[in-house]
Structure formats: C-alpha cells, structure tokens
Short mmCIF file of N, CA, C and O in Angstrom, two decimals:
data_model
loop_
_atom_site.label_atom_id
_atom_site.label_comp_id
_atom_site.label_asym_id
_atom_site.label_seq_id
_atom_site.Cartn_x
_atom_site.Cartn_y
_atom_site.Cartn_z
N VAL Q 11 -35.09 1.41 -4.85
CA VAL Q 11 -36.20 0.87 -5.38
C VAL Q 11 -37.09 0.78 -4.61
O VAL Q 11 -37.14 0.42 -3.24
N GLN Q 12 -38.57 0.89 -5.02
CA GLN Q 12 -39.78 0.82 -4.46
C GLN Q 12 -40.67 -0.05 -5.43
O GLN Q 12 -40.59 0.05 -6.58
N LEU Q 13 -41.31 -1.04 -4.70
CA LEU Q 13 -42.85 -1.93 -5.29
C LEU Q 13 -43.38 -1.47 -4.57
O LEU Q 13 -44.03 -1.86 -3.48
N GLN Q 14 -44.73 -1.02 -4.77
CA GLN Q 14 -45.99 -0.36 -4.20
C GLN Q 14 -47.29 -0.99 -4.45
O GLN Q 14 -47.94 -1.01 -6.00
N ALA Q 15 -47.37 -2.15 -3.92
CA ALA Q 15 -48.43 -3.07 -4.10
C ALA Q 15 -50.16 -2.32 -3.55
O ALA Q 15 -50.12 -1.37 -2.84
N SER Q 16 -50.93 -2.30 -4.38
CA SER Q 16 -52.53 -1.88 -4.33
C SER Q 16 -53.25 -2.53 -4.91
O SER Q 16 -53.49 -3.56 -5.60
N GLY Q 17 -54.55 -2.50 -4.32
CA GLY Q 17 -55.89 -3.34 -4.95
C GLY Q 17 -56.44 -4.40 -4.09
O GLY Q 17 -57.17 -5.02 -4.39
N GLY Q 18 -55.67 -4.26 -2.80
CA GLY Q 18 -56.43 -5.70 -1.68
C GLY Q 18 -57.46 -4.81 -1.34
O GLY Q 18 -57.80 -4.04 -1.28
N GLY Q 19 -58.25 -6.08 -0.61
CA GLY Q 19 -59.55 -5.56 0.08
C GLY Q 19 -60.18 -6.91 0.67
O GLY Q 19 -59.66 -7.91 0.59
N LEU Q 20 -61.24 -6.52 1.17
CA LEU Q 20 -62.58 -7.71 1.42
C LEU Q 20 -63.51 -8.02 0.56
O LEU Q 20 -63.95 -6.96 -0.31
N VAL Q 21 -63.48 -9.20 -0.12
CA VAL Q 21 -64.20 -9.67 -1.11
C VAL Q 21 -65.18 -11.05 -0.40
O VAL Q 21 -64.58 -11.69 -0.12
N GLN Q 22 -66.22 -11.23 -0.95
CA GLN Q 22 -67.05 -12.33 -0.70
C GLN Q 22 -66.46 -13.51 -1.97
O GLN Q 22 -65.99 -13.33 -3.12
N ALA Q 23 -66.36 -14.71 -1.59
CA ALA Q 23 -66.17 -15.66 -2.20
C ALA Q 23 -66.55 -15.58 -3.62
O ALA Q 23 -68.15 -15.68 -3.62
N GLY Q 24 -65.98 -16.47 -4.48
CA GLY Q 24 -66.68 -16.00 -5.84
C GLY Q 24 -66.26 -14.54 -6.67
O GLY Q 24 -66.49 -14.70 -8.06
N GLY Q 25 -66.08 -13.73 -5.87
CA GLY Q 25 -65.93 -12.43 -6.38
C GLY Q 25 -64.31 -12.42 -7.22
O GLY Q 25 -63.57 -13.20 -7.08
N SER Q 26 -63.80 -11.13 -7.16
CA SER Q 26 -62.84 -10.52 -8.21
C SER Q 26 -61.88 -9.59 -7.47
O SER Q 26 -62.54 -8.75 -6.83
N LEU Q 27 -60.60 -9.48 -7.47
CA LEU Q 27 -60.07 -8.27 -7.24
C LEU Q 27 -58.96 -8.45 -8.30
O LEU Q 27 -58.65 -9.46 -8.81
N ARG Q 28 -58.38 -7.32 -8.37
CA ARG Q 28 -56.85 -6.70 -9.57
C ARG Q 28 -55.75 -6.33 -8.48
O ARG Q 28 -56.11 -5.08 -7.94
N LEU Q 29 -54.93 -6.71 -8.14
CA LEU Q 29 -53.76 -6.15 -7.82
C LEU Q 29 -52.91 -5.42 -8.54
O LEU Q 29 -52.39 -6.13 -9.55
N SER Q 30 -52.68 -4.59 -8.28
CA SER Q 30 -51.42 -3.82 -9.06
C SER Q 30 -50.03 -3.93 -8.35
O SER Q 30 -49.87 -3.46 -6.98
N CYS Q 31 -48.74 -3.59 -8.93
CA CYS Q 31 -47.92 -3.30 -8.26
C CYS Q 31 -46.84 -2.37 -9.06
O CYS Q 31 -46.27 -2.69 -10.03
N ALA Q 32 -46.72 -1.49 -8.38
CA ALA Q 32 -45.87 0.10 -9.15
C ALA Q 32 -44.42 -0.09 -8.89
O ALA Q 32 -44.20 0.02 -7.81
N ALA Q 33 -43.62 -0.28 -10.14
CA ALA Q 33 -42.39 -0.04 -9.70
C ALA Q 33 -41.44 1.01 -9.90
O ALA Q 33 -41.89 1.88 -10.82
N SER Q 34 -40.50 1.34 -8.96
CA SER Q 34 -39.70 2.76 -9.50
C SER Q 34 -38.30 2.65 -8.73
O SER Q 34 -38.27 1.64 -8.17
N GLY Q 35 -37.28 3.17 -9.63
CA GLY Q 35 -35.97 3.10 -9.12
C GLY Q 35 -34.99 1.82 -9.81
O GLY Q 35 -33.87 1.69 -9.28
N LEU Q 36 -35.62 1.10 -10.53
CA LEU Q 36 -35.13 0.07 -11.19
C LEU Q 36 -35.60 0.05 -12.88
O LEU Q 36 -36.69 0.66 -13.14
N THR Q 37 -34.81 -0.53 -13.53
CA THR Q 37 -35.09 -0.56 -15.01
C THR Q 37 -35.95 -1.81 -15.00
O THR Q 37 -35.67 -3.03 -15.20
N PHE Q 38 -37.31 -1.68 -15.24
CA PHE Q 38 -38.32 -2.55 -14.84
C PHE Q 38 -38.55 -3.62 -16.08
O PHE Q 38 -38.86 -4.66 -15.70
N SER Q 39 -38.14 -3.09 -17.55
CA SER Q 39 -38.23 -4.29 -18.23
C SER Q 39 -36.94 -5.33 -18.28
O SER Q 39 -36.97 -6.26 -18.77
N ASN Q 40 -35.93 -4.77 -17.45
CA ASN Q 40 -35.20 -6.12 -17.27
C ASN Q 40 -35.46 -7.10 -16.47
O ASN Q 40 -34.41 -8.01 -15.67
N TYR Q 41 -36.63 -7.02 -15.28
CA TYR Q 41 -36.82 -7.80 -14.39
C TYR Q 41 -37.87 -8.69 -14.60
O TYR Q 41 -39.12 -8.13 -15.02
N GLY Q 42 -37.74 -10.15 -14.31
CA GLY Q 42 -39.09 -10.88 -13.95
C GLY Q 42 -39.92 -10.12 -12.80
O GLY Q 42 -39.32 -9.62 -11.74
N MET Q 43 -41.28 -10.44 -12.63
CA MET Q 43 -41.86 -10.10 -11.38
C MET Q 43 -42.82 -10.89 -10.77
O MET Q 43 -43.27 -12.17 -11.81
N GLY Q 44 -42.51 -11.19 -9.51
CA GLY Q 44 -43.58 -12.30 -9.27
C GLY Q 44 -44.64 -11.76 -8.26
O GLY Q 44 -44.55 -11.04 -7.47
N TRP Q 45 -45.70 -12.29 -7.78
CA TRP Q 45 -46.27 -12.46 -6.58
C TRP Q 45 -46.15 -13.52 -5.81
O TRP Q 45 -46.15 -14.69 -6.40
N PHE Q 46 -46.28 -13.20 -4.44
CA PHE Q 46 -46.35 -14.21 -3.56
C PHE Q 46 -47.08 -13.91 -2.25
O PHE Q 46 -47.77 -12.66 -2.33
N ARG Q 47 -47.60 -14.62 -1.73
CA ARG Q 47 -48.76 -14.61 -0.31
C ARG Q 47 -48.25 -15.25 0.71
O ARG Q 47 -47.64 -16.24 0.80
N GLN Q 48 -48.87 -14.68 1.85
CA GLN Q 48 -48.75 -15.22 3.12
C GLN Q 48 -49.36 -15.40 4.16
O GLN Q 48 -50.05 -13.99 4.19
N THR Q 49 -49.61 -16.23 5.07
CA THR Q 49 -50.62 -16.51 6.09
C THR Q 49 -50.07 -16.27 7.42
O THR Q 49 -48.87 -16.94 7.34
N PRO Q 50 -50.40 -15.69 8.37
CA PRO Q 50 -49.92 -15.89 9.55
C PRO Q 50 -49.49 -17.29 10.05
O PRO Q 50 -50.15 -18.01 9.64
N GLY Q 51 -48.23 -17.31 10.53
CA GLY Q 51 -47.53 -18.40 10.76
C GLY Q 51 -47.24 -19.60 9.79
O GLY Q 51 -46.73 -20.64 9.78
N LYS Q 52 -47.14 -19.05 8.39
CA LYS Q 52 -46.98 -20.06 7.45
C LYS Q 52 -45.83 -19.36 6.72
O LYS Q 52 -45.90 -17.93 6.69
N GLU Q 53 -44.87 -19.98 5.91
CA GLU Q 53 -44.12 -19.32 5.02
C GLU Q 53 -44.56 -18.74 3.57
O GLU Q 53 -45.73 -18.90 3.32
N ARG Q 54 -44.05 -18.15 3.29
CA ARG Q 54 -44.44 -17.21 1.80
C ARG Q 54 -44.23 -17.94 0.85
O ARG Q 54 -43.63 -18.66 0.49
N GLU Q 55 -45.74 -18.05 0.01
CA GLU Q 55 -45.34 -19.00 -1.06
C GLU Q 55 -45.65 -18.53 -2.36
O GLU Q 55 -46.37 -17.20 -2.38
N PHE Q 56 -45.17 -19.04 -3.20
CA PHE Q 56 -45.24 -18.36 -4.74
C PHE Q 56 -46.55 -18.35 -5.04
O PHE Q 56 -47.41 -19.85 -4.83
N VAL Q 57 -46.95 -17.38 -6.20
CA VAL Q 57 -48.44 -17.21 -6.75
C VAL Q 57 -48.36 -17.53 -8.01
O VAL Q 57 -48.86 -18.45 -8.82
N ALA Q 58 -47.73 -16.47 -8.63
CA ALA Q 58 -47.55 -16.24 -10.03
C ALA Q 58 -46.43 -15.42 -10.16
O ALA Q 58 -45.96 -14.81 -9.63
N ALA Q 59 -45.80 -15.55 -11.45
CA ALA Q 59 -44.52 -15.02 -12.16
C ALA Q 59 -44.60 -14.49 -13.42
O ALA Q 59 -45.31 -15.53 -14.19
N ILE Q 60 -43.97 -13.47 -13.98
CA ILE Q 60 -44.18 -13.18 -15.53
C ILE Q 60 -42.72 -12.90 -15.76
O ILE Q 60 -41.78 -12.25 -15.18
N SER Q 61 -41.86 -13.33 -16.98
CA SER Q 61 -40.84 -13.04 -17.60
C SER Q 61 -40.78 -11.19 -17.65
O SER Q 61 -41.90 -10.50 -18.15
N TRP Q 62 -39.46 -11.17 -18.04
CA TRP Q 62 -39.61 -9.51 -18.03
C TRP Q 62 -40.21 -8.92 -19.55
O TRP Q 62 -40.47 -7.85 -19.62
N SER Q 63 -40.40 -10.19 -20.40
CA SER Q 63 -40.97 -9.55 -21.44
C SER Q 63 -42.41 -9.68 -21.83
O SER Q 63 -43.16 -9.47 -22.34
N GLY Q 64 -42.81 -10.41 -20.80
CA GLY Q 64 -44.26 -10.85 -20.38
C GLY Q 64 -44.61 -12.30 -21.15
O GLY Q 64 -45.70 -12.43 -20.98
N TYR Q 65 -43.75 -12.70 -21.90
CA TYR Q 65 -44.21 -13.88 -22.72
C TYR Q 65 -44.26 -15.12 -22.17
O TYR Q 65 -45.11 -15.97 -22.41
N ASN Q 66 -43.50 -15.17 -20.80
CA ASN Q 66 -43.76 -16.42 -20.19
C ASN Q 66 -44.20 -16.26 -18.80
O ASN Q 66 -44.14 -14.97 -18.08
N THR Q 67 -45.28 -16.94 -18.44
CA THR Q 67 -46.20 -16.92 -17.32
C THR Q 67 -45.96 -18.28 -16.43
O THR Q 67 -45.78 -19.37 -17.00
N TYR Q 68 -46.06 -18.22 -15.23
CA TYR Q 68 -45.88 -19.30 -14.30
C TYR Q 68 -47.00 -19.04 -13.09
O TYR Q 68 -47.39 -17.90 -12.53
N TYR Q 69 -47.47 -20.16 -12.74
CA TYR Q 69 -48.70 -20.44 -11.77
C TYR Q 69 -48.36 -21.29 -10.51
O TYR Q 69 -48.08 -22.34 -11.18
N THR Q 70 -48.88 -21.25 -9.30
CA THR Q 70 -49.28 -22.25 -8.77
C THR Q 70 -50.30 -23.04 -9.17
O THR Q 70 -51.39 -22.35 -9.22
N ASP Q 71 -50.27 -24.29 -8.45
CA ASP Q 71 -51.35 -25.31 -9.03
C ASP Q 71 -52.75 -24.61 -8.70
O ASP Q 71 -53.86 -24.70 -9.33
N SER Q 72 -52.95 -24.16 -7.46
CA SER Q 72 -54.40 -23.71 -6.86
C SER Q 72 -54.57 -22.34 -7.25
O SER Q 72 -55.98 -22.71 -7.00
N VAL Q 73 -54.24 -21.58 -8.47
CA VAL Q 73 -54.89 -20.94 -8.58
C VAL Q 73 -54.85 -20.45 -10.13
O VAL Q 73 -55.14 -19.79 -10.88
N LYS Q 74 -54.42 -21.74 -10.71
CA LYS Q 74 -54.52 -21.64 -12.18
C LYS Q 74 -55.65 -21.64 -13.11
O LYS Q 74 -56.46 -22.43 -12.15
N GLY Q 75 -56.01 -20.84 -13.86
CA GLY Q 75 -57.38 -20.88 -14.32
C GLY Q 75 -58.37 -19.72 -13.30
O GLY Q 75 -59.23 -19.71 -14.04
N ARG Q 76 -57.84 -19.21 -12.48
CA ARG Q 76 -58.35 -18.41 -11.96
C ARG Q 76 -57.88 -16.90 -11.83
O ARG Q 76 -58.01 -16.03 -11.74
N PHE Q 77 -56.48 -16.87 -11.94
CA PHE Q 77 -55.85 -16.01 -11.98
C PHE Q 77 -54.83 -15.53 -12.92
O PHE Q 77 -54.38 -16.69 -13.53
N THR Q 78 -54.52 -14.44 -13.22
CA THR Q 78 -53.78 -13.79 -14.20
C THR Q 78 -52.87 -13.02 -13.63
O THR Q 78 -53.01 -11.88 -13.41
N ILE Q 79 -51.51 -13.25 -14.44
CA ILE Q 79 -50.87 -11.98 -14.37
C ILE Q 79 -50.03 -11.46 -15.50
O ILE Q 79 -50.12 -12.12 -16.56
N SER Q 80 -49.94 -9.98 -15.49
CA SER Q 80 -49.63 -9.26 -16.63
C SER Q 80 -48.66 -8.22 -15.93
O SER Q 80 -48.82 -8.07 -14.90
N ARG Q 81 -48.09 -7.48 -17.02
CA ARG Q 81 -47.15 -6.46 -17.04
C ARG Q 81 -47.31 -5.35 -17.95
O ARG Q 81 -47.67 -5.83 -19.04
N ASP Q 82 -47.17 -4.30 -17.59
CA ASP Q 82 -47.25 -3.22 -18.54
C ASP Q 82 -45.83 -2.43 -18.34
O ASP Q 82 -45.82 -1.59 -17.24
N ASN Q 83 -44.95 -2.74 -19.16
CA ASN Q 83 -43.56 -1.87 -19.13
C ASN Q 83 -43.13 -0.68 -19.46
O ASN Q 83 -42.68 -0.05 -18.85
N ALA Q 84 -44.72 -0.13 -19.97
CA ALA Q 84 -44.72 1.25 -20.17
C ALA Q 84 -44.91 1.93 -19.06
O ALA Q 84 -44.72 2.82 -18.84
N LYS Q 85 -45.64 1.52 -18.22
CA LYS Q 85 -46.14 2.15 -16.85
C LYS Q 85 -45.33 1.44 -15.79
O LYS Q 85 -45.95 1.92 -14.41
N ASN Q 86 -44.47 0.29 -16.06
CA ASN Q 86 -43.40 -0.11 -14.79
C ASN Q 86 -44.22 -0.82 -13.82
O ASN Q 86 -44.29 -0.78 -12.63
N THR Q 87 -45.37 -1.31 -14.39
CA THR Q 87 -46.58 -2.01 -13.68
C THR Q 87 -46.92 -3.45 -13.67
O THR Q 87 -46.93 -4.03 -15.03
N VAL Q 88 -47.11 -4.27 -12.95
CA VAL Q 88 -47.33 -5.79 -13.05
C VAL Q 88 -48.72 -5.75 -12.35
O VAL Q 88 -49.29 -5.21 -11.07
N TYR Q 89 -49.66 -6.48 -12.44
CA TYR Q 89 -50.80 -6.97 -12.26
C TYR Q 89 -51.21 -8.22 -11.87
O TYR Q 89 -50.83 -9.13 -12.41
N LEU Q 90 -52.04 -8.47 -11.04
CA LEU Q 90 -52.48 -9.97 -10.73
C LEU Q 90 -53.96 -10.04 -10.56
O LEU Q 90 -54.68 -9.21 -9.90
N GLN Q 91 -54.76 -10.28 -11.68
CA GLN Q 91 -56.27 -10.49 -11.52
C GLN Q 91 -56.71 -11.84 -11.21
O GLN Q 91 -56.37 -12.56 -11.52
N MET Q 92 -57.40 -11.25 -10.06
CA MET Q 92 -57.58 -12.81 -9.26
C MET Q 92 -59.03 -12.81 -9.45
O MET Q 92 -60.09 -11.95 -8.89
N ASN Q 93 -59.89 -13.88 -9.83
CA ASN Q 93 -61.03 -14.16 -10.31
C ASN Q 93 -61.53 -15.46 -9.48
O ASN Q 93 -60.67 -16.48 -9.19
N SER Q 94 -62.95 -15.47 -9.33
CA SER Q 94 -63.28 -17.04 -8.20
C SER Q 94 -62.66 -16.76 -7.08
O SER Q 94 -62.28 -18.25 -6.81
N LEU Q 95 -62.46 -15.94 -6.24
CA LEU Q 95 -61.47 -16.13 -5.21
C LEU Q 95 -62.54 -17.18 -4.22
O LEU Q 95 -63.54 -16.95 -3.95
N LYS Q 96 -61.44 -17.68 -3.31
CA LYS Q 96 -61.89 -18.71 -2.33
C LYS Q 96 -61.13 -18.01 -1.21
O LYS Q 96 -60.28 -17.28 -0.80
N PRO Q 97 -61.88 -18.28 -0.06
CA PRO Q 97 -61.53 -18.30 1.59
C PRO Q 97 -60.14 -18.31 1.27
O PRO Q 97 -59.16 -17.74 2.64
N GLU Q 98 -59.24 -19.51 1.00
CA GLU Q 98 -58.01 -20.03 1.15
C GLU Q 98 -57.06 -18.95 0.43
O GLU Q 98 -55.87 -19.36 0.34
N ASP Q 99 -57.75 -18.35 -0.11
CA ASP Q 99 -56.77 -17.43 -0.99
C ASP Q 99 -56.52 -15.98 -0.02
O ASP Q 99 -55.87 -15.09 -0.62
N THR Q 100 -57.27 -15.78 0.97
CA THR Q 100 -57.06 -14.99 2.02
C THR Q 100 -55.45 -15.03 2.48
O THR Q 100 -55.03 -16.06 3.21
N ALA Q 101 -54.87 -14.00 2.29
CA ALA Q 101 -53.42 -13.72 2.64
C ALA Q 101 -53.08 -12.33 2.26
O ALA Q 101 -53.64 -11.48 1.82
N VAL Q 102 -51.70 -12.04 2.88
CA VAL Q 102 -51.06 -10.70 2.42
C VAL Q 102 -50.37 -11.21 1.24
O VAL Q 102 -49.55 -12.07 1.33
N TYR Q 103 -50.64 -10.21 -0.02
CA TYR Q 103 -49.97 -10.91 -1.31
C TYR Q 103 -48.92 -9.43 -1.20
O TYR Q 103 -49.07 -8.24 -1.21
N TYR Q 104 -47.72 -10.12 -1.66
CA TYR Q 104 -46.62 -9.26 -1.87
C TYR Q 104 -46.32 -9.31 -3.57
O TYR Q 104 -46.10 -10.65 -4.02
N CYS Q 105 -45.46 -8.51 -4.06
CA CYS Q 105 -44.83 -8.30 -6.03
C CYS Q 105 -43.79 -7.90 -5.18
O CYS Q 105 -42.86 -7.68 -4.22
N ALA Q 106 -42.81 -9.05 -6.30
CA ALA Q 106 -41.43 -8.94 -6.20
C ALA Q 106 -40.54 -8.68 -7.61
O ALA Q 106 -41.31 -9.22 -8.56
N ALA Q 107 -39.56 -8.29 -7.58
CA ALA Q 107 -38.93 -8.23 -8.68
C ALA Q 107 -37.49 -9.20 -8.81
O ALA Q 107 -36.78 -8.79 -7.77
N GLY Q 108 -37.26 -9.62 -9.63
CA GLY Q 108 -35.92 -10.20 -9.57
C GLY Q 108 -36.01 -11.45 -11.12
O GLY Q 108 -36.22 -10.91 -12.15
N SER Q 109 -35.69 -12.79 -10.69
CA SER Q 109 -35.59 -13.80 -11.32
C SER Q 109 -36.95 -13.96 -12.46
O SER Q 109 -36.90 -14.57 -13.82
N GLY Q 110 -38.33 -13.61 -11.91
CA GLY Q 110 -39.59 -14.40 -12.59
C GLY Q 110 -39.70 -15.63 -12.57
O GLY Q 110 -40.53 -16.16 -12.98
N GLY Q 111 -39.05 -16.40 -11.29
CA GLY Q 111 -39.21 -18.03 -10.90
C GLY Q 111 -40.38 -17.82 -10.09
O GLY Q 111 -40.76 -17.13 -9.62
N VAL Q 112 -40.18 -19.33 -9.36
CA VAL Q 112 -40.88 -19.54 -8.32
C VAL Q 112 -40.18 -19.55 -6.88
O VAL Q 112 -40.85 -19.67 -6.04
N LEU Q 113 -39.13 -19.29 -6.96
CA LEU Q 113 -38.50 -19.56 -5.87
C LEU Q 113 -38.07 -17.83 -5.18
O LEU Q 113 -37.74 -17.01 -6.10
N SER Q 114 -38.42 -17.66 -4.12
CA SER Q 114 -38.70 -16.24 -3.55
C SER Q 114 -37.02 -15.84 -3.24
O SER Q 114 -36.77 -14.67 -3.10
N GLY Q 115 -36.01 -16.68 -3.16
CA GLY Q 115 -34.76 -16.85 -3.19
C GLY Q 115 -34.22 -15.79 -4.34
O GLY Q 115 -33.29 -15.37 -4.46
N GLY Q 116 -34.97 -15.98 -5.13
CA GLY Q 116 -34.71 -15.32 -6.61
C GLY Q 116 -35.02 -13.96 -6.98
O GLY Q 116 -34.42 -13.61 -8.06
N TYR Q 117 -35.60 -13.54 -5.95
CA TYR Q 117 -36.34 -12.13 -5.89
C TYR Q 117 -35.44 -10.94 -5.46
O TYR Q 117 -34.58 -11.13 -4.23
N ASN Q 118 -34.63 -10.09 -6.00
CA ASN Q 118 -34.22 -8.75 -5.37
C ASN Q 118 -34.92 -7.78 -4.14
O ASN Q 118 -34.46 -7.25 -3.63
N TYR Q 119 -35.82 -7.56 -4.89
CA TYR Q 119 -36.71 -6.33 -4.40
C TYR Q 119 -38.16 -7.11 -4.11
O TYR Q 119 -39.05 -7.40 -5.02
N TRP Q 120 -38.78 -6.33 -3.18
CA TRP Q 120 -39.79 -6.63 -2.34
C TRP Q 120 -40.99 -5.57 -2.42
O TRP Q 120 -40.33 -4.63 -1.40
N GLY Q 121 -42.09 -5.83 -2.43
CA GLY Q 121 -42.92 -4.54 -1.88
C GLY Q 121 -43.65 -4.84 -0.44
O GLY Q 121 -43.08 -5.69 0.16
N GLN Q 122 -44.30 -3.89 -0.63
CA GLN Q 122 -44.66 -3.77 1.01
C GLN Q 122 -45.98 -4.97 1.52
O GLN Q 122 -46.40 -5.19 2.58
N GLY Q 123 -46.88 -5.59 0.66
CA GLY Q 123 -47.73 -6.41 0.49
C GLY Q 123 -48.98 -5.77 0.87
O GLY Q 123 -49.22 -4.22 1.30
N THR Q 124 -50.06 -6.32 0.61
CA THR Q 124 -51.63 -5.91 0.25
C THR Q 124 -52.25 -7.05 0.65
O THR Q 124 -52.45 -7.84 0.04
N GLN Q 125 -53.41 -6.78 1.41
CA GLN Q 125 -54.12 -7.60 2.42
C GLN Q 125 -55.45 -7.94 1.52
O GLN Q 125 -56.07 -7.06 1.20
N VAL Q 126 -55.64 -9.27 1.39
CA VAL Q 126 -57.01 -9.77 0.64
C VAL Q 126 -57.51 -10.63 1.64
O VAL Q 126 -56.52 -11.85 2.10
N THR Q 127 -58.81 -10.80 1.59
CA THR Q 127 -59.58 -11.26 2.59
C THR Q 127 -60.69 -11.59 1.88
O THR Q 127 -61.53 -10.85 1.06
N VAL Q 128 -60.81 -13.03 1.97
CA VAL Q 128 -62.10 -13.34 0.91
C VAL Q 128 -62.99 -14.16 2.17
O VAL Q 128 -62.80 -15.29 2.84
N SER Q 129 -64.15 -13.73 2.12
CA SER Q 129 -65.30 -13.99 3.28
C SER Q 129 -65.88 -15.58 2.52
O SER Q 129 -66.46 -15.03 1.40
N SER Q 130 -66.27 -16.26 3.46
CA SER Q 130 -67.19 -17.52 2.54
C SER Q 130 -68.61 -16.92 2.82
O SER Q 130 -69.33 -16.06 3.34
#
C-alpha cells in the first residue's frame, strides 16, 4: 500500500493550496480517508476526514469553512482544498486510509507527508 501526498508548498497568509493524496495497493473505495497535520514537538492532529462514499465529511473546528476534503474514487485520490490559510496552518500534512474518523489510531495506512508553510 502506498499513499503519495503532494501539493504542499510556501504560501502567503490568505492564500490557497490544494493537497492531493494518490493511493495504490488497496481497494480505495473501501476506505475512509483522513488528513492530519503535525508541527515539531507536537502530536499529530486531525484535520479532516471523508467516508468511503464521500457522503460524510468531518473537520476540526479550526479549519471549518476554510478547508474542504473530497475524493475521486475513480482516480484513487483524496484532496484537501485549503483556503484562507493562516500561519498557524503551517505543518507537515499527512494523508491516511482507514476508518475515516477523527482518531489517528483508526487509520491503517499513512502517506509520507507534505510540508505546508504559511508566511505572515
């Protein structure tokens, strides 16, 4: 199983980025997908998740109204559209396949992470 995250980069506050996570080696449509993020010295935190069907989505409060998670089961890819970015969104972002819930322990597979840096 491989989850390949991409789309990170450096952006000014207020800007946008779209993260992608391409999955292979698993039946993608059977898995909920999640995005988590981590900064140095802190635990990995939940950002957003989507059910296997795409019907249900979940967000941490700090990103509601700014971030949108979506998936394309035909392309085995999950996306995270991030708008109105803030410096506190700076982190390494990880995609994961599993339960589609908010707990990192519910995920079986993890991608390698992509760095998002938001300058003020």
